[in-house]
CSV table of C-alpha atoms in Angstrom, one decimal:
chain,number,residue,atom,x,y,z
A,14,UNK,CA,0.0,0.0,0.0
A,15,UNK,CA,1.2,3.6,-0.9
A,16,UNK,CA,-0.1,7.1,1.2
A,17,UNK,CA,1.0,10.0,-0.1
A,18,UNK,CA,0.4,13.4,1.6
A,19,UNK,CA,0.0,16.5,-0.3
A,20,UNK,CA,1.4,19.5,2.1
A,21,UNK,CA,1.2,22.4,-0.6
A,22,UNK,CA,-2.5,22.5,-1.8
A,23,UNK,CA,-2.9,25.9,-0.9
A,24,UNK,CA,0.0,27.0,-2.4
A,25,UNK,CA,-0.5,24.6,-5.4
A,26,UNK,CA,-3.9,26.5,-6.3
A,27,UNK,CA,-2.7,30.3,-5.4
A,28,UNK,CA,0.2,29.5,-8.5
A,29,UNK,CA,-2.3,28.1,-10.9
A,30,UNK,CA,-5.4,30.6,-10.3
A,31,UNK,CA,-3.9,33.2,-8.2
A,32,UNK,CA,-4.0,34.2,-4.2
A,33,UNK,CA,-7.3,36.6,-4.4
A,34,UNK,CA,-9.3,33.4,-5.9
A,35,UNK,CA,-7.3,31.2,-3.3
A,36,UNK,CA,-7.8,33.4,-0.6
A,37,UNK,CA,-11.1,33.1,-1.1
A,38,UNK,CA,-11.5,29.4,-0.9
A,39,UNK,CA,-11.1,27.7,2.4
A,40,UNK,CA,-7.7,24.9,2.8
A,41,UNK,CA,-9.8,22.1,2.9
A,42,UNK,CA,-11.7,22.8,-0.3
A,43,UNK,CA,-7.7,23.1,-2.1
A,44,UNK,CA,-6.7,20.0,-0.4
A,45,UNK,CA,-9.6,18.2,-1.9
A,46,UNK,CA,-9.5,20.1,-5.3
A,47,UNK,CA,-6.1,19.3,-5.5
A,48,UNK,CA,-6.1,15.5,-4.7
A,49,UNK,CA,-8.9,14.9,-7.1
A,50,UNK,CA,-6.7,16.4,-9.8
A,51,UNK,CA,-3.9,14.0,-8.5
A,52,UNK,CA,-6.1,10.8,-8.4
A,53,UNK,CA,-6.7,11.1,-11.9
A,54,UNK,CA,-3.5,11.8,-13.2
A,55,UNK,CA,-2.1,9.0,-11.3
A,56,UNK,CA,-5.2,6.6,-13.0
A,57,UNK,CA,-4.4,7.7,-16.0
A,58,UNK,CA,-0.6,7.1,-15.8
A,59,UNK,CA,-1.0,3.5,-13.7
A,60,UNK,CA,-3.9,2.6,-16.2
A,61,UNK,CA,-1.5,3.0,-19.1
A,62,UNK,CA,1.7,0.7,-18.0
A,63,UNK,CA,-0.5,-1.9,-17.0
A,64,UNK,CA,-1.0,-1.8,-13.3
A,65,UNK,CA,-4.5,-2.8,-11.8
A,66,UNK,CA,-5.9,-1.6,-8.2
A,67,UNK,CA,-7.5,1.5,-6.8
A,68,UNK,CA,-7.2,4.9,-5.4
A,69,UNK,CA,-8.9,6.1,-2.3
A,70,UNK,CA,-8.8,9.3,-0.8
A,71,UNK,CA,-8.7,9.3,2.6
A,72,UNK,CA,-9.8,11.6,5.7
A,73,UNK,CA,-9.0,11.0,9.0
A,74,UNK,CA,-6.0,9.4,8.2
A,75,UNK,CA,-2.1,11.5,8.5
A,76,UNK,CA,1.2,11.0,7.9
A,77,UNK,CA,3.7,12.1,10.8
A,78,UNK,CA,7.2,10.9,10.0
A,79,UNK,CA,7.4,7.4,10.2
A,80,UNK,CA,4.1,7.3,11.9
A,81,UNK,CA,0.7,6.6,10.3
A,82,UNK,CA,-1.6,8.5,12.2
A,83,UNK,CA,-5.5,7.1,12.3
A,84,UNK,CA,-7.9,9.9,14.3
A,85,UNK,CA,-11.1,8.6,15.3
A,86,UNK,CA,-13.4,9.4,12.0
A,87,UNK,CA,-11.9,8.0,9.2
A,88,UNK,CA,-14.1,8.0,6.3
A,89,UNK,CA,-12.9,7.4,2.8
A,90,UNK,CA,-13.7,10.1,0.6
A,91,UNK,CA,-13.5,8.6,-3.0
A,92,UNK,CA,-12.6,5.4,-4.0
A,93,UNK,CA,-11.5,4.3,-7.4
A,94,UNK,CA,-10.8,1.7,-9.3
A,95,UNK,CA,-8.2,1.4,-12.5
């Protein structure tokens, strides 16, 4: 199993549509904007070499170091399959 945490959302969206628009939209709506655009990309990309599975984005869930944190409402927020 892979996690990957995205720690720049906010900054991701300010570069692409600019800090008034991003100001104006709250860090967990970039976080979630920006993972979408990840999941797919990364479907598309697994999808064409082959690979088989799915993609779940996660909440609840965090990534401290070597620790995998699990809080008390994890809920998967998409699922995927390729």
């Amino acid at each position: 199993m892979i996690v990957l945490k995205i720690t720049n959302s906010s900054e991701l969206l300010a570069a692409k549509v600019g800090k008034f628009l991003e100001s104006l939209t709250p860090d967990g709506f970039d976080q979630v904007t920006v993972e979408d655009i990840v999941i797919r990309k990364l479907i598309e990309n697994l999808a064409a070499e082959g690979l088989r599975g799915e993609v779940a984005a996660v909440s609840g869930m965090d990534l401290d170091g070597q620790e995998l944190v699990i809080h008390k409402q994890l809920h998967v927020r998409s699922n995927r399959p390729f």
